[in-house]
């Protein structure tokens, strides 16, 4: 299924780049990273459609709004971040030694822009997961543990980001729970796949 493939690809790229397992500067990985946001939007909209019969219209509308906004901000953040890093790498390579320290200071100042976008992404992302996970609570396709795990992990991630502001949690000596929400997405995708297998194995009578 296309939506499942998009979800798995998105998560693998996110988890491998965010945990440092893969070099984010690789051109292929960079192109895939730029595609995380659009792929995630398509996948999330498909997931919310599955929840419609078991969740209120308000919950599904809020899920769409917050998650789409989050991944638009995520795409903006990744592109601004990579543009800044690559442009300053070019400037540093061409600069004389006397200008290097000045460039470092300028780079630190410019980098606060993408950090601010990162916080905005986390805000919409965490609230979106909380609403989405809440909408799953009574859905037979997803376990209640998955619903609660999503709400708790997203709530904790949001709290840590707000507490650490204007720094990111890792720079403040706190735990980065972003990959934990990635595990939650894997749980959701696994349960969707399990349901499809069961449906194929036990089709409804004609």
Coordinates of N, CA, C and O in Angstrom, one line a residue, residues 19-159:
X19 N 19.1 10.5 14.6 CA 20.0 9.8 15.6 C 21.4 9.8 15.2 O 22.3 9.2 15.9
X20 N 21.7 10.3 14.0 CA 23.1 10.4 13.5 C 23.6 9.1 12.9 O 24.8 9.0 12.6
X21 N 22.7 8.1 12.6 CA 23.1 6.9 12.0 C 23.5 7.1 10.5 O 24.3 6.3 10.0
X22 N 22.9 8.1 9.9 CA 23.2 8.4 8.5 C 23.6 9.8 8.4 O 23.0 10.7 9.1
X23 N 24.6 10.1 7.6 CA 25.1 11.5 7.3 C 24.0 12.3 6.6 O 23.7 12.0 5.5
X24 N 23.5 13.3 7.3 CA 22.4 14.1 6.7 C 22.9 14.9 5.5 O 22.1 15.5 4.8
X25 N 24.2 15.1 5.3 CA 24.7 15.8 4.2 C 24.8 15.1 2.9 O 25.0 15.7 1.8
X26 N 24.6 13.8 2.9 CA 24.5 13.0 1.7 C 23.4 13.5 0.8 O 22.3 13.7 1.2
X27 N 23.7 13.7 -0.5 CA 22.7 14.3 -1.4 C 21.4 13.5 -1.5 O 20.3 14.1 -1.5
X28 N 21.5 12.2 -1.6 CA 20.3 11.3 -1.6 C 19.5 11.4 -0.3 O 18.3 11.6 -0.4
X29 N 20.2 11.3 0.8 CA 19.5 11.5 2.1 C 18.9 12.8 2.2 O 17.8 13.0 2.8
X30 N 19.6 13.9 1.7 CA 19.1 15.2 1.8 C 17.8 15.4 1.0 O 16.8 16.0 1.5
X31 N 17.8 14.8 -0.2 CA 16.5 14.8 -1.0 C 15.4 14.1 -0.3 O 14.2 14.6 -0.2
X32 N 15.7 13.0 0.4 CA 14.7 12.2 1.1 C 14.2 13.0 2.3 O 13.0 13.0 2.7
X33 N 15.2 13.7 3.0 CA 14.8 14.5 4.2 C 13.9 15.6 3.8 O 12.9 16.0 4.5
X34 N 14.1 16.3 2.6 CA 13.2 17.3 2.1 C 11.8 16.8 1.8 O 10.8 17.5 1.9
X35 N 11.8 15.5 1.5 CA 10.5 14.8 1.2 C 9.7 14.3 2.4 O 8.6 13.9 2.3
X36 N 10.3 14.4 3.6 CA 9.7 13.9 4.8 C 8.3 14.6 5.1 O 7.3 14.0 5.3
X37 N 8.3 15.9 5.0 CA 7.1 16.7 5.3 C 6.0 16.3 4.3 O 4.9 16.0 4.8
X38 N 6.2 16.5 3.0 CA 5.1 16.1 2.0 C 4.6 14.7 2.2 O 3.4 14.4 2.1
X39 N 5.6 13.7 2.4 CA 5.2 12.3 2.5 C 4.4 12.1 3.8 O 3.4 11.4 3.8
X40 N 4.8 12.8 4.9 CA 4.1 12.7 6.2 C 2.7 13.2 6.1 O 1.7 12.7 6.6
X41 N 2.5 14.3 5.3 CA 1.2 14.9 5.2 C 0.2 14.0 4.5 O -0.9 13.8 4.9
X42 N 0.7 13.4 3.4 CA -0.1 12.4 2.7 C -0.5 11.2 3.6 O -1.7 10.8 3.7
X43 N 0.5 10.7 4.4 CA 0.2 9.6 5.3 C -0.7 9.9 6.4 O -1.6 9.2 6.7
X44 N -0.5 11.1 7.0 CA -1.4 11.5 8.1 C -2.8 11.7 7.7 O -3.8 11.3 8.4
X45 N -3.0 12.3 6.5 CA -4.4 12.5 6.0 C -5.1 11.2 5.8 O -6.3 11.0 6.1
X46 N -4.3 10.2 5.3 CA -4.9 8.9 5.1 C -5.2 8.2 6.4 O -6.3 7.6 6.6
X47 N -4.4 8.4 7.4 CA -4.6 7.9 8.8 C -5.8 8.5 9.4 O -6.7 7.8 10.0
X48 N -6.0 9.8 9.3 CA -7.1 10.5 9.9 C -8.4 10.0 9.3 O -9.4 9.8 9.9
X49 N -8.4 9.7 8.0 CA -9.6 9.2 7.3 C -10.0 7.9 7.9 O -11.2 7.6 7.9
X50 N -9.1 7.1 8.3 CA -9.4 5.8 9.0 C -10.1 6.0 10.3 O -10.8 5.1 10.8
X51 N -9.8 7.1 11.0 CA -10.4 7.4 12.3 C -11.8 8.0 12.2 O -12.5 8.0 13.3
X52 N -12.2 8.5 11.1 CA -13.5 9.2 11.0 C -14.7 8.5 11.6 O -15.4 9.2 12.3
X53 N -14.9 7.2 11.3 CA -16.1 6.6 11.9 C -16.1 6.5 13.4 O -17.2 6.3 14.0
X54 N -14.9 6.6 14.0 CA -14.8 6.4 15.5 C -14.4 7.7 16.3 O -14.3 7.6 17.5
X55 N -14.2 8.8 15.6 CA -13.8 10.0 16.3 C -14.7 11.1 15.9 O -15.3 11.1 14.8
X56 N -14.8 12.2 16.7 CA -15.7 13.3 16.4 C -15.1 14.1 15.3 O -13.9 14.1 15.0
X57 N -16.0 14.9 14.6 CA -15.6 15.7 13.5 C -14.5 16.8 14.0 O -13.6 17.1 13.3
X58 N -14.7 17.3 15.2 CA -13.8 18.3 15.7 C -12.4 17.7 15.9 O -11.4 18.3 15.6
X59 N -12.3 16.4 16.4 CA -11.0 15.8 16.7 C -10.3 15.5 15.3 O -9.1 15.8 15.2
X60 N -11.0 15.0 14.4 CA -10.4 14.8 13.1 C -10.0 16.0 12.4 O -8.9 16.1 11.7
X61 N -10.8 17.1 12.5 CA -10.4 18.4 11.9 C -9.2 18.9 12.5 O -8.2 19.4 11.8
X62 N -9.1 18.9 13.8 CA -7.9 19.4 14.6 C -6.7 18.6 14.2 O -5.6 19.1 14.1
X63 N -6.9 17.3 14.1 CA -5.7 16.4 13.8 C -5.2 16.8 12.4 O -3.9 16.9 12.3
X64 N -6.0 17.0 11.4 CA -5.5 17.4 10.1 C -4.8 18.8 10.2 O -3.7 18.9 9.6
X65 N -5.4 19.8 10.8 CA -4.9 21.1 10.9 C -3.5 21.1 11.5 O -2.5 21.7 11.0
X66 N -3.4 20.5 12.7 CA -2.2 20.6 13.5 C -1.1 19.7 12.8 O 0.1 20.2 12.7
X67 N -1.4 18.6 12.3 CA -0.4 17.7 11.7 C 0.1 18.3 10.4 O 1.3 18.3 10.1
X68 N -0.8 18.8 9.5 CA -0.4 19.4 8.3 C 0.5 20.6 8.5 O 1.6 20.8 7.9
X69 N 0.1 21.5 9.5 CA 0.9 22.7 9.8 C 2.2 22.3 10.3 O 3.2 22.9 10.0
X70 N 2.3 21.2 11.2 CA 3.5 20.7 11.7 C 4.5 20.3 10.6 O 5.7 20.7 10.6
X71 N 4.1 19.6 9.7 CA 5.0 19.1 8.7 C 5.3 20.1 7.6 O 6.4 20.0 6.9
X72 N 4.5 21.1 7.4 CA 4.9 22.3 6.6 C 6.0 23.0 7.3 O 7.0 23.4 6.7
X73 N 5.9 23.2 8.6 CA 7.0 23.9 9.4 C 8.2 23.0 9.4 O 9.4 23.5 9.4
X74 N 8.1 21.7 9.5 CA 9.2 20.8 9.5 C 10.0 20.9 8.2 O 11.2 21.0 8.2
X75 N 9.3 21.0 7.0 CA 9.9 21.1 5.7 C 10.7 22.4 5.7 O 11.8 22.5 5.2
X76 N 10.0 23.5 6.2 CA 10.7 24.8 6.2 C 12.0 24.8 7.1 O 13.0 25.3 6.7
X77 N 11.9 24.1 8.2 CA 13.0 24.0 9.1 C 14.2 23.3 8.5 O 15.3 23.8 8.5
X78 N 13.9 22.1 7.9 CA 15.0 21.3 7.3 C 15.7 22.1 6.1 O 16.9 22.1 6.0
X79 N 14.9 22.7 5.3 CA 15.4 23.5 4.2 C 16.3 24.7 4.6 O 17.4 24.9 4.2
X80 N 15.7 25.4 5.6 CA 16.5 26.6 6.1 C 17.8 26.1 6.8 O 18.8 26.7 6.6
X81 N 17.7 25.0 7.6 CA 18.8 24.5 8.3 C 19.9 24.1 7.3 O 21.1 24.5 7.5
X82 N 19.6 23.3 6.3 CA 20.6 22.8 5.4 C 21.1 23.9 4.5 O 22.3 23.9 4.1
X83 N 20.3 24.9 4.1 CA 20.7 26.0 3.3 C 21.8 26.8 4.1 O 22.8 27.2 3.6
X84 N 21.5 27.0 5.4 CA 22.4 27.8 6.2 C 23.7 27.1 6.4 O 24.8 27.7 6.2
X85 N 23.7 25.8 6.7 CA 24.9 25.0 6.9 C 25.7 25.0 5.6 O 27.0 25.2 5.6
X86 N 25.1 24.7 4.5 CA 25.9 24.5 3.2 C 26.4 25.9 2.8 O 27.6 25.9 2.3
X87 N 25.7 27.0 2.9 CA 26.2 28.3 2.5 C 27.4 28.7 3.3 O 28.4 29.2 2.8
X88 N 27.2 28.5 4.7 CA 28.3 28.9 5.5 C 29.6 28.0 5.4 O 30.7 28.5 5.5
X89 N 29.4 26.8 5.0 CA 30.5 25.9 4.7 C 31.3 26.4 3.5 O 32.5 26.4 3.5
X90 N 30.5 26.9 2.5 CA 31.2 27.5 1.3 C 31.9 28.8 1.7 O 33.1 29.0 1.2
X91 N 31.3 29.6 2.5 CA 31.9 30.9 2.9 C 33.2 30.6 3.7 O 34.2 31.3 3.5
X92 N 33.1 29.6 4.7 CA 34.3 29.3 5.5 C 35.5 28.8 4.6 O 36.6 29.1 4.9
X93 N 35.1 28.0 3.6 CA 36.2 27.4 2.8 C 36.9 28.5 2.0 O 38.1 28.4 1.7
X94 N 36.2 29.6 1.7 CA 36.8 30.7 0.9 C 37.4 31.8 1.7 O 38.0 32.7 1.2
X95 N 37.1 31.8 3.1 CA 37.5 32.9 3.9 C 38.9 32.8 4.4 O 39.5 31.7 4.5
X96 N 39.5 33.9 4.7 CA 40.9 33.9 5.2 C 40.8 33.6 6.7 O 39.7 33.8 7.3
X97 N 41.8 33.2 7.4 CA 41.8 32.8 8.8 C 41.3 33.9 9.7 O 40.6 33.7 10.7
X98 N 41.5 35.2 9.4 CA 41.1 36.3 10.2 C 39.6 36.4 10.2 O 39.0 36.9 11.2
X99 N 38.9 36.0 9.2 CA 37.4 36.1 9.1 C 36.7 34.9 9.6 O 35.5 34.9 9.8
X100 N 37.4 33.8 9.9 CA 36.8 32.6 10.4 C 36.0 32.8 11.7 O 34.8 32.3 11.8
X101 N 36.5 33.5 12.7 CA 35.8 33.7 13.9 C 34.6 34.5 13.7 O 33.5 34.3 14.3
X102 N 34.7 35.5 12.9 CA 33.5 36.4 12.6 C 32.4 35.6 11.9 O 31.2 35.7 12.3
X103 N 32.8 34.7 11.0 CA 31.8 33.8 10.4 C 31.1 32.9 11.4 O 29.9 32.6 11.3
X104 N 31.9 32.4 12.3 CA 31.3 31.5 13.4 C 30.2 32.2 14.2 O 29.2 31.7 14.5
X105 N 30.5 33.5 14.5 CA 29.6 34.3 15.3 C 28.3 34.6 14.5 O 27.2 34.5 15.0
X106 N 28.5 34.9 13.2 CA 27.4 35.2 12.3 C 26.5 33.9 12.2 O 25.3 33.9 12.2
X107 N 27.2 32.8 12.0 CA 26.5 31.5 11.8 C 25.7 31.2 13.0 O 24.5 30.7 12.9
X108 N 26.2 31.4 14.2 CA 25.4 31.1 15.5 C 24.2 32.0 15.5 O 23.1 31.6 15.9
X109 N 24.3 33.3 15.1 CA 23.2 34.2 15.1 C 22.1 33.7 14.1 O 20.9 33.7 14.4
X110 N 22.5 33.4 12.9 CA 21.6 33.0 11.8 C 20.9 31.7 12.2 O 19.7 31.4 11.9
X111 N 21.6 30.8 12.9 CA 21.1 29.5 13.2 C 19.9 29.6 14.2 O 19.1 28.6 14.2
X112 N 19.8 30.7 14.9 CA 18.6 30.8 15.8 C 17.3 30.8 15.0 O 16.3 30.5 15.6
X113 N 17.4 31.2 13.7 CA 16.2 31.2 12.9 C 15.6 29.8 12.8 O 14.4 29.6 13.0
X114 N 16.4 28.9 12.4 CA 15.9 27.5 12.2 C 15.6 26.9 13.5 O 14.7 26.0 13.6
X115 N 16.3 27.3 14.6 CA 15.9 26.8 15.9 C 14.5 27.2 16.4 O 13.8 26.5 17.0
X116 N 14.2 28.5 16.0 CA 12.9 29.0 16.3 C 11.8 28.3 15.5 O 10.7 28.0 16.0
X117 N 12.1 28.0 14.2 CA 11.2 27.2 13.4 C 11.0 25.8 14.0 O 9.9 25.2 14.0
X118 N 12.1 25.3 14.5 CA 12.0 23.9 15.1 C 11.1 23.9 16.3 O 10.3 23.0 16.5
X119 N 11.1 25.0 17.1 CA 10.2 25.0 18.3 C 8.8 25.1 17.8 O 7.9 24.5 18.4
X120 N 8.5 25.9 16.8 CA 7.2 26.1 16.2 C 6.7 24.7 15.7 O 5.5 24.3 15.9
X121 N 7.6 24.0 15.0 CA 7.2 22.6 14.5 C 6.9 21.7 15.7 O 5.8 21.0 15.7
X122 N 7.7 21.7 16.8 CA 7.4 20.9 17.9 C 6.1 21.2 18.6 O 5.4 20.3 19.0
X123 N 5.7 22.5 18.6 CA 4.5 22.9 19.2 C 3.3 22.2 18.4 O 2.4 21.6 19.0
X124 N 3.3 22.4 17.1 CA 2.2 21.9 16.3 C 2.2 20.4 16.2 O 1.2 19.7 16.3
X125 N 3.4 19.8 16.2 CA 3.6 18.4 16.1 C 3.1 17.7 17.3 O 2.4 16.7 17.2
X126 N 3.5 18.2 18.5 CA 3.1 17.5 19.7 C 1.6 17.6 20.0 O 1.0 16.6 20.4
X127 N 1.1 18.8 19.8 CA -0.4 19.0 19.9 C -1.1 18.1 18.9 O -2.1 17.4 19.3
X128 N -0.6 18.0 17.7 CA -1.2 17.2 16.7 C -1.2 15.7 17.1 O -2.3 15.0 16.9
X129 N -0.1 15.2 17.6 CA -0.1 13.8 18.1 C -1.0 13.6 19.2 O -1.7 12.5 19.3
X130 N -1.1 14.5 20.2 CA -2.0 14.4 21.3 C -3.4 14.2 20.9 O -4.2 13.4 21.3
X131 N -3.8 15.1 19.9 CA -5.2 15.0 19.4 C -5.4 13.8 18.6 O -6.4 13.1 18.8
X132 N -4.4 13.4 17.8 CA -4.6 12.2 16.9 C -4.6 10.9 17.8 O -5.5 10.1 17.6
X133 N -3.8 10.9 18.8 CA -3.8 9.7 19.7 C -5.0 9.6 20.5 O -5.6 8.5 20.8
X134 N -5.6 10.8 20.9 CA -6.9 10.8 21.6 C -8.0 10.2 20.7 O -8.9 9.5 21.2
X135 N -8.0 10.6 19.5 CA -9.0 10.1 18.5 C -8.9 8.6 18.3 O -9.9 8.0 17.9
X136 N -7.7 8.0 18.6 CA -7.5 6.6 18.4 C -8.1 5.8 19.6 O -8.2 4.5 19.5
X137 N -8.3 6.4 20.7 CA -8.6 5.7 21.9 C -9.7 4.7 21.8 O -9.6 3.6 22.4
X138 N -10.8 5.0 21.1 CA -11.9 4.1 21.0 C -11.9 3.3 19.7 O -12.9 2.6 19.4
X139 N -10.9 3.5 18.9 CA -10.9 2.9 17.6 C -10.4 1.4 17.8 O -9.4 1.1 18.4
X140 N -11.2 0.4 17.2 CA -10.8 -1.0 17.4 C -9.5 -1.4 16.7 O -8.9 -2.4 17.1
X141 N -9.1 -0.6 15.8 CA -7.9 -1.0 15.0 C -6.6 -0.7 15.8 O -5.5 -1.3 15.6
X142 N -6.7 0.2 16.8 CA -5.5 0.6 17.6 C -5.7 0.3 19.1 O -6.8 0.4 19.6
X143 N -4.6 -0.2 19.7 CA -4.7 -0.5 21.1 C -4.8 0.8 21.9 O -4.3 1.8 21.5
X144 N -5.4 0.7 23.1 CA -5.4 1.8 24.0 C -4.1 2.2 24.5 O -3.8 3.4 24.8
X145 N -3.2 1.2 24.6 CA -1.8 1.5 25.0 C -1.1 2.4 24.0 O -0.4 3.4 24.3
X146 N -1.4 2.1 22.7 CA -0.8 3.0 21.6 C -1.4 4.4 21.8 O -0.6 5.4 21.6
X147 N -2.6 4.6 22.0 CA -3.2 5.9 22.2 C -2.6 6.6 23.4 O -2.2 7.8 23.2
X148 N -2.5 6.0 24.5 CA -1.9 6.6 25.7 C -0.5 6.9 25.5 O 0.0 8.0 25.9
X149 N 0.3 6.0 24.9 CA 1.7 6.2 24.7 C 1.9 7.4 23.8 O 2.9 8.2 24.0
X150 N 1.1 7.6 22.8 CA 1.2 8.7 21.9 C 1.0 10.0 22.7 O 1.7 11.0 22.5
X151 N -0.1 10.1 23.5 CA -0.4 11.3 24.2 C 0.7 11.6 25.3 O 1.1 12.8 25.4
X152 N 1.2 10.6 25.9 CA 2.2 10.8 27.0 C 3.6 11.3 26.4 O 4.2 12.2 26.8
X153 N 4.0 10.6 25.3 CA 5.3 10.9 24.7 C 5.3 12.3 24.1 O 6.2 13.0 24.2
X154 N 4.2 12.6 23.4 CA 4.1 13.9 22.8 C 4.0 15.0 23.8 O 4.5 16.1 23.7
X155 N 3.2 14.7 24.9 CA 3.1 15.7 26.0 C 4.4 16.0 26.7 O 4.7 17.1 27.0
X156 N 5.2 14.9 26.9 CA 6.5 15.1 27.5 C 7.4 15.8 26.6 O 8.2 16.7 27.1
X157 N 7.4 15.5 25.3 CA 8.3 16.2 24.3 C 8.0 17.7 24.3 O 8.9 18.5 24.3
X158 N 6.7 18.0 24.3 CA 6.3 19.4 24.3 C 6.7 20.1 25.6 O 7.3 21.3 25.5
X159 N 6.5 19.5 26.7 CA 6.9 20.1 28.0 C 8.4 20.3 28.1 O 8.9 21.4 28.5

